[in-house]
CSV table of C-alpha atoms in Angstrom, one decimal:
chain,number,residue,atom,x,y,z
J,1,UNK,CA,-30.0,-17.5,-34.5
J,2,UNK,CA,-30.2,-21.3,-34.4
J,3,UNK,CA,-29.8,-22.9,-31.1
J,4,UNK,CA,-26.3,-24.2,-30.4
J,5,UNK,CA,-26.1,-28.0,-29.9
J,6,UNK,CA,-23.7,-29.1,-27.1
J,7,UNK,CA,-22.7,-32.7,-27.3
J,8,UNK,CA,-20.2,-35.1,-25.8
J,9,UNK,CA,-18.9,-37.9,-28.0
J,10,UNK,CA,-16.6,-40.0,-25.8
J,11,UNK,CA,-16.9,-40.6,-22.1
J,12,UNK,CA,-14.5,-42.5,-19.8
J,13,UNK,CA,-15.3,-43.4,-16.2
J,14,UNK,CA,-12.4,-44.6,-14.0
J,15,UNK,CA,-13.3,-46.9,-11.2
J,16,UNK,CA,-11.5,-48.5,-8.3
J,17,UNK,CA,-14.7,-50.4,-7.2
J,18,UNK,CA,-15.1,-48.2,-4.2
J,19,UNK,CA,-18.4,-46.5,-3.3
J,20,UNK,CA,-17.1,-43.2,-4.7
J,21,UNK,CA,-16.0,-45.1,-7.8
J,22,UNK,CA,-19.5,-46.5,-8.2
J,23,UNK,CA,-21.0,-43.0,-8.1
J,24,UNK,CA,-18.6,-41.8,-10.8
J,25,UNK,CA,-19.6,-44.8,-13.0
J,26,UNK,CA,-23.3,-44.1,-12.5
J,27,UNK,CA,-23.0,-40.4,-13.3
J,28,UNK,CA,-20.9,-41.2,-16.4
J,29,UNK,CA,-23.5,-43.7,-17.6
J,30,UNK,CA,-26.2,-41.1,-17.1
J,31,UNK,CA,-24.4,-38.6,-19.2
J,32,UNK,CA,-23.6,-41.2,-21.9
J,33,UNK,CA,-27.3,-42.1,-22.0
J,34,UNK,CA,-28.3,-38.4,-22.4
J,35,UNK,CA,-25.9,-38.1,-25.4
J,36,UNK,CA,-26.5,-41.5,-26.9
J,37,UNK,CA,-22.9,-42.4,-26.6
J,38,UNK,CA,-20.9,-45.5,-25.5
J,39,UNK,CA,-19.2,-45.5,-22.1
J,40,UNK,CA,-15.6,-46.6,-21.5
J,41,UNK,CA,-15.1,-48.2,-18.1
J,42,UNK,CA,-11.4,-48.2,-17.0
J,43,UNK,CA,-9.8,-49.8,-14.0
J,44,UNK,CA,-6.1,-49.4,-13.2
J,45,UNK,CA,-4.1,-51.7,-11.0
J,46,UNK,CA,-0.9,-50.5,-9.5
J,47,UNK,CA,1.9,-53.0,-9.9
J,48,UNK,CA,2.8,-52.8,-6.3
J,49,UNK,CA,-0.6,-54.0,-5.4
J,50,UNK,CA,0.2,-57.2,-7.3
J,51,UNK,CA,3.9,-57.8,-6.7
J,52,UNK,CA,5.1,-55.5,-3.9
J,53,UNK,CA,8.7,-56.8,-4.4
J,54,UNK,CA,8.8,-55.9,-8.1
J,55,UNK,CA,8.5,-52.1,-7.9
J,56,UNK,CA,7.7,-51.1,-11.5
J,57,UNK,CA,9.3,-54.0,-13.4
J,58,UNK,CA,6.2,-56.0,-14.2
J,59,UNK,CA,6.4,-56.6,-17.9
J,60,UNK,CA,7.6,-60.1,-17.5
J,61,UNK,CA,4.5,-61.0,-15.5
J,62,UNK,CA,1.9,-59.8,-18.1
J,63,UNK,CA,1.6,-63.4,-19.2
J,64,UNK,CA,-0.1,-64.1,-15.9
J,65,UNK,CA,-2.7,-61.4,-16.7
J,66,UNK,CA,-5.8,-63.6,-16.5
J,67,UNK,CA,-4.7,-64.9,-13.1
J,68,UNK,CA,-4.0,-61.4,-11.9
J,69,UNK,CA,-7.5,-60.3,-13.0
J,70,UNK,CA,-9.1,-63.0,-10.9
J,71,UNK,CA,-6.8,-62.5,-7.9
J,72,UNK,CA,-7.4,-58.7,-7.8
J,73,UNK,CA,-11.2,-58.6,-8.5
J,74,UNK,CA,-10.9,-57.3,-12.0
J,75,UNK,CA,-13.5,-59.7,-13.2
J,76,UNK,CA,-16.0,-57.4,-11.6
J,77,UNK,CA,-15.4,-54.8,-14.3
J,78,UNK,CA,-17.2,-57.1,-16.8
J,79,UNK,CA,-20.0,-57.6,-14.3
J,80,UNK,CA,-20.3,-53.8,-13.8
J,81,UNK,CA,-20.4,-53.4,-17.6
J,82,UNK,CA,-23.3,-55.8,-17.8
J,83,UNK,CA,-25.2,-53.9,-15.2
J,84,UNK,CA,-24.6,-50.6,-16.9
J,85,UNK,CA,-25.7,-51.9,-20.3
J,86,UNK,CA,-28.9,-53.3,-18.7
J,87,UNK,CA,-29.8,-50.3,-16.5
J,88,UNK,CA,-29.0,-47.5,-19.0
J,89,UNK,CA,-29.3,-49.2,-22.4
J,90,UNK,CA,-26.0,-47.9,-23.7
J,91,UNK,CA,-22.9,-49.5,-25.2
J,92,UNK,CA,-20.1,-50.1,-22.7
J,93,UNK,CA,-16.4,-50.8,-23.4
J,94,UNK,CA,-14.1,-52.1,-20.7
J,95,UNK,CA,-10.3,-51.7,-20.3
J,96,UNK,CA,-7.8,-52.5,-17.6
J,97,UNK,CA,-4.3,-51.1,-17.2
J,98,UNK,CA,-1.4,-51.8,-14.9
J,99,UNK,CA,0.8,-48.9,-13.7
J,100,UNK,CA,0.6,-45.5,-11.9
J,101,UNK,CA,-3.1,-44.7,-11.7
J,102,UNK,CA,-3.2,-41.1,-12.9
J,103,UNK,CA,-0.7,-41.7,-15.6
J,104,UNK,CA,-2.5,-44.7,-17.0
J,105,UNK,CA,-5.9,-42.9,-16.9
J,106,UNK,CA,-4.5,-39.9,-18.7
J,107,UNK,CA,-2.9,-42.1,-21.4
J,108,UNK,CA,-6.1,-44.1,-21.9
J,109,UNK,CA,-8.2,-40.9,-22.2
J,110,UNK,CA,-5.9,-39.5,-24.8
J,111,UNK,CA,-5.8,-42.8,-26.7
J,112,UNK,CA,-9.6,-43.0,-27.2
J,113,UNK,CA,-10.0,-39.2,-27.8
J,114,UNK,CA,-12.3,-38.7,-24.8
J,115,UNK,CA,-14.2,-35.4,-24.3
J,116,UNK,CA,-15.0,-36.2,-20.7
J,117,UNK,CA,-13.3,-38.1,-17.8
J,118,UNK,CA,-15.4,-39.0,-14.8
J,119,UNK,CA,-13.8,-39.9,-11.4
J,120,UNK,CA,-14.9,-40.2,-7.8
J,121,UNK,CA,-13.8,-37.9,-5.1
J,122,UNK,CA,-11.5,-39.4,-2.5
J,123,UNK,CA,-9.9,-36.3,-1.0
J,124,UNK,CA,-6.4,-36.3,0.3
J,125,UNK,CA,-5.9,-39.5,2.3
J,126,UNK,CA,-2.4,-38.9,3.7
J,127,UNK,CA,0.6,-36.6,3.8
J,128,UNK,CA,1.8,-37.7,0.4
J,129,UNK,CA,-1.5,-36.9,-1.2
J,130,UNK,CA,-1.5,-33.5,0.5
J,131,UNK,CA,1.8,-32.7,-1.1
J,132,UNK,CA,1.4,-34.0,-4.6
J,133,UNK,CA,-2.3,-34.4,-4.7
J,134,UNK,CA,-4.8,-37.3,-4.9
J,135,UNK,CA,-5.4,-39.1,-8.2
J,136,UNK,CA,-8.3,-36.7,-9.1
J,137,UNK,CA,-6.1,-33.6,-8.6
J,138,UNK,CA,-3.1,-35.1,-10.3
J,139,UNK,CA,-5.4,-35.6,-13.3
J,140,UNK,CA,-6.1,-31.9,-13.3
J,141,UNK,CA,-2.6,-31.5,-14.8
J,142,UNK,CA,-2.5,-34.6,-17.0
J,143,UNK,CA,-6.0,-35.2,-18.4
J,144,UNK,CA,-6.3,-33.8,-21.9
J,145,UNK,CA,-10.0,-33.5,-21.6
J,146,UNK,CA,-12.7,-32.1,-19.2
J,147,UNK,CA,-12.7,-33.8,-15.8
J,148,UNK,CA,-15.8,-34.4,-13.7
J,149,UNK,CA,-15.2,-35.1,-10.0
J,150,UNK,CA,-18.3,-36.7,-8.5
J,151,UNK,CA,-19.3,-36.0,-5.0
J,152,UNK,CA,-23.1,-36.0,-5.1
J,153,UNK,CA,-24.7,-39.0,-3.4
J,154,UNK,CA,-27.7,-39.1,-5.6
J,155,UNK,CA,-27.3,-39.6,-9.4
J,156,UNK,CA,-30.2,-37.6,-10.8
J,157,UNK,CA,-30.3,-34.9,-13.5
J,158,UNK,CA,-28.5,-31.8,-12.3
J,159,UNK,CA,-30.9,-29.2,-10.8
J,160,UNK,CA,-28.7,-26.1,-10.5
J,161,UNK,CA,-25.4,-25.3,-12.0
J,162,UNK,CA,-22.9,-22.6,-11.1
J,163,UNK,CA,-20.1,-21.9,-13.7
J,164,UNK,CA,-17.3,-19.5,-12.9
J,165,UNK,CA,-16.3,-17.5,-15.9
J,166,UNK,CA,-13.2,-15.3,-16.6
J,167,UNK,CA,-12.6,-13.3,-19.7
J,168,UNK,CA,-9.6,-15.1,-21.1
J,169,UNK,CA,-9.5,-16.6,-24.6
J,170,UNK,CA,-11.8,-19.6,-24.8
J,171,UNK,CA,-13.8,-18.6,-21.7
J,172,UNK,CA,-17.0,-19.7,-23.4
J,173,UNK,CA,-15.8,-23.3,-23.3
J,174,UNK,CA,-16.7,-23.4,-19.6
J,175,UNK,CA,-20.4,-22.6,-19.9
J,176,UNK,CA,-20.6,-24.7,-23.1
J,177,UNK,CA,-19.4,-27.8,-21.3
J,178,UNK,CA,-21.8,-27.0,-18.5
J,179,UNK,CA,-24.6,-27.1,-21.0
J,180,UNK,CA,-23.4,-30.4,-22.4
J,181,UNK,CA,-23.2,-32.1,-19.0
J,182,UNK,CA,-26.3,-30.6,-17.4
J,183,UNK,CA,-28.6,-30.7,-20.4
J,184,UNK,CA,-31.7,-29.2,-18.7
J,185,UNK,CA,-30.6,-27.4,-15.5
J,186,UNK,CA,-30.6,-23.7,-15.1
J,187,UNK,CA,-27.0,-22.3,-15.2
J,188,UNK,CA,-25.6,-19.2,-13.5
J,189,UNK,CA,-22.5,-17.8,-15.2
J,190,UNK,CA,-20.6,-16.0,-12.4
J,191,UNK,CA,-17.7,-13.6,-12.8
J,192,UNK,CA,-15.8,-12.8,-9.6
J,193,UNK,CA,-14.0,-9.5,-9.4
J,194,UNK,CA,-11.0,-10.5,-7.2
J,195,UNK,CA,-10.6,-8.1,-4.3
J,196,UNK,CA,-6.9,-8.9,-4.0
J,197,UNK,CA,-6.2,-6.2,-6.5
J,198,UNK,CA,-8.1,-3.6,-4.5
J,199,UNK,CA,-6.3,-4.7,-1.4
J,200,UNK,CA,-2.9,-4.2,-3.1
J,201,UNK,CA,-4.1,-0.8,-4.5
J,202,UNK,CA,-5.0,0.4,-1.0
J,203,UNK,CA,-1.7,-0.8,0.4
J,204,UNK,CA,0.1,1.1,-2.3
J,205,UNK,CA,-1.6,4.3,-1.2
J,206,UNK,CA,-4.2,4.7,-3.9
J,207,UNK,CA,-7.2,6.7,-2.6
J,208,UNK,CA,-10.6,5.3,-1.8
J,209,UNK,CA,-12.1,7.5,-4.6
J,210,UNK,CA,-9.7,6.2,-7.2
J,211,UNK,CA,-10.3,2.6,-6.1
J,212,UNK,CA,-14.1,3.1,-6.2
J,213,UNK,CA,-13.8,4.6,-9.7
J,214,UNK,CA,-11.8,1.6,-10.9
J,215,UNK,CA,-14.4,-0.7,-9.4
J,216,UNK,CA,-17.3,1.0,-11.1
J,217,UNK,CA,-15.5,0.8,-14.5
J,218,UNK,CA,-14.5,-2.8,-13.9
J,219,UNK,CA,-18.1,-3.7,-12.9
J,220,UNK,CA,-19.5,-2.1,-16.1
J,221,UNK,CA,-17.0,-3.9,-18.3
J,222,UNK,CA,-17.6,-7.2,-16.5
J,223,UNK,CA,-21.4,-7.0,-16.8
J,224,UNK,CA,-21.3,-6.1,-20.4
J,225,UNK,CA,-18.7,-8.7,-21.3
J,226,UNK,CA,-20.6,-11.5,-19.4
J,227,UNK,CA,-23.9,-10.5,-20.9
J,228,UNK,CA,-22.4,-10.7,-24.4
J,229,UNK,CA,-20.9,-14.1,-23.7
J,230,UNK,CA,-24.2,-15.4,-22.4
J,231,UNK,CA,-26.1,-14.0,-25.4
J,232,UNK,CA,-23.7,-15.8,-27.8
J,233,UNK,CA,-24.4,-19.1,-26.2
J,234,UNK,CA,-28.1,-18.6,-27.1
J,235,UNK,CA,-29.3,-20.5,-24.0
J,236,UNK,CA,-32.3,-19.0,-22.1
J,237,UNK,CA,-31.5,-21.1,-19.1
J,238,UNK,CA,-28.2,-19.3,-18.5
J,239,UNK,CA,-28.2,-16.2,-16.3
J,240,UNK,CA,-25.3,-13.9,-15.4
J,241,UNK,CA,-24.0,-12.5,-12.2
J,242,UNK,CA,-20.9,-10.3,-11.2
J,243,UNK,CA,-19.7,-10.5,-7.6
J,244,UNK,CA,-16.8,-9.1,-5.6
J,245,UNK,CA,-14.7,-11.2,-3.2
J,246,UNK,CA,-11.8,-13.6,-3.0
J,247,UNK,CA,-12.1,-16.1,-5.8
J,248,UNK,CA,-12.4,-19.6,-4.1
J,249,UNK,CA,-14.4,-18.4,-1.2
J,250,UNK,CA,-16.8,-16.4,-3.3
J,251,UNK,CA,-17.4,-19.2,-5.7
J,252,UNK,CA,-18.0,-21.7,-2.9
J,253,UNK,CA,-20.3,-19.3,-1.0
J,254,UNK,CA,-22.3,-18.6,-4.1
J,255,UNK,CA,-22.6,-22.4,-4.9
J,256,UNK,CA,-24.1,-22.8,-1.4
J,257,UNK,CA,-26.4,-19.8,-1.8
J,258,UNK,CA,-28.1,-21.1,-4.9
J,259,UNK,CA,-27.9,-24.8,-3.8
J,260,UNK,CA,-25.8,-25.8,-6.8
J,261,UNK,CA,-25.3,-29.5,-7.4
J,262,UNK,CA,-22.6,-28.9,-10.1
J,263,UNK,CA,-19.9,-26.3,-10.2
J,264,UNK,CA,-18.0,-25.8,-13.5
J,265,UNK,CA,-14.6,-24.2,-13.7
J,266,UNK,CA,-11.8,-23.7,-16.1
J,267,UNK,CA,-8.5,-25.6,-15.6
J,268,UNK,CA,-5.5,-23.4,-15.2
J,269,UNK,CA,-2.1,-24.8,-16.2
J,270,UNK,CA,0.4,-24.7,-13.3
J,271,UNK,CA,3.4,-26.7,-12.4
J,272,UNK,CA,3.3,-29.1,-9.5
J,273,UNK,CA,5.5,-26.7,-7.5
J,274,UNK,CA,3.3,-23.8,-8.1
J,275,UNK,CA,0.2,-25.7,-7.1
J,276,UNK,CA,1.9,-26.9,-3.9
J,277,UNK,CA,3.1,-23.4,-2.9
J,278,UNK,CA,0.2,-21.3,-4.2
J,279,UNK,CA,-2.6,-23.7,-4.8
J,280,UNK,CA,-5.1,-23.1,-7.6
J,281,UNK,CA,-8.6,-21.8,-7.7
J,282,UNK,CA,-9.9,-24.9,-9.4
J,283,UNK,CA,-8.3,-27.3,-6.9
J,284,UNK,CA,-9.3,-25.2,-3.9
J,285,UNK,CA,-12.9,-25.0,-5.0
J,286,UNK,CA,-13.0,-28.7,-5.8
J,287,UNK,CA,-11.8,-29.4,-2.3
J,288,UNK,CA,-14.2,-27.1,-0.6
J,289,UNK,CA,-17.6,-27.6,-2.3
J,290,UNK,CA,-19.8,-30.5,-1.4
J,291,UNK,CA,-21.2,-31.1,-4.9
J,292,UNK,CA,-19.9,-32.3,-8.2
J,293,UNK,CA,-17.2,-30.3,-9.9
J,294,UNK,CA,-16.5,-30.1,-13.6
J,295,UNK,CA,-13.1,-28.8,-14.7
J,296,UNK,CA,-12.8,-28.0,-18.4
């Protein structure tokens, strides 16, 4: 069987010129260099940062765009592009937008047909962020492509990747994207058997023997299914592992155990209300781990 080639064709890095934004740009440039692709640098200015009294009615002021660029430091985007071209020997395209940050980023990503969006991690800065999510987490719902949230302080090739795999349709997309972003690192494909089901079964009065029988059957199925998925990927650097536990905690603990510098997860579609009330595995893991997180 010929080796599968994993490639990324269009990469967008969103920056706010912060230290975390710089890390995101450097990581995106590194990935673009690996794949021989151009990098799109995007900066979004919120209209309230320019004219606080105008709210969202800023169309009449677009004629002052060049003045606004200078007043708000946007000229540094071109300077950053020059540095990236020189340091990584890649093509760089720049773009600026005015509006709500996560909306403008998502719209730009869709307009250029990006495969990968790279952003820095800022966490939840205030009560509003805690309720509706920071820019990175809002993009989990809006971005039409894979999202890489950068937390690592050193931009070097990834050394160890953990990818959490379920058995839904399209599950192979998660380790495939891991292969594309981490082109040389060993990758562990992890399936977590969620103990919540066992807990509910015991509370319902199901005997220990029956629960153990179900676990044995589930383990056999999980190991076989995961082994087949890994075999289809035809990548010797991918290993497989089945564990038991509660999903976010087990994924985070395993990432720490193997010293992963990249965790790769699938994005699950939930409404804003569901995420607020219930949370999501992807968001929880992205918040808890101390390394880069790729959501695809």
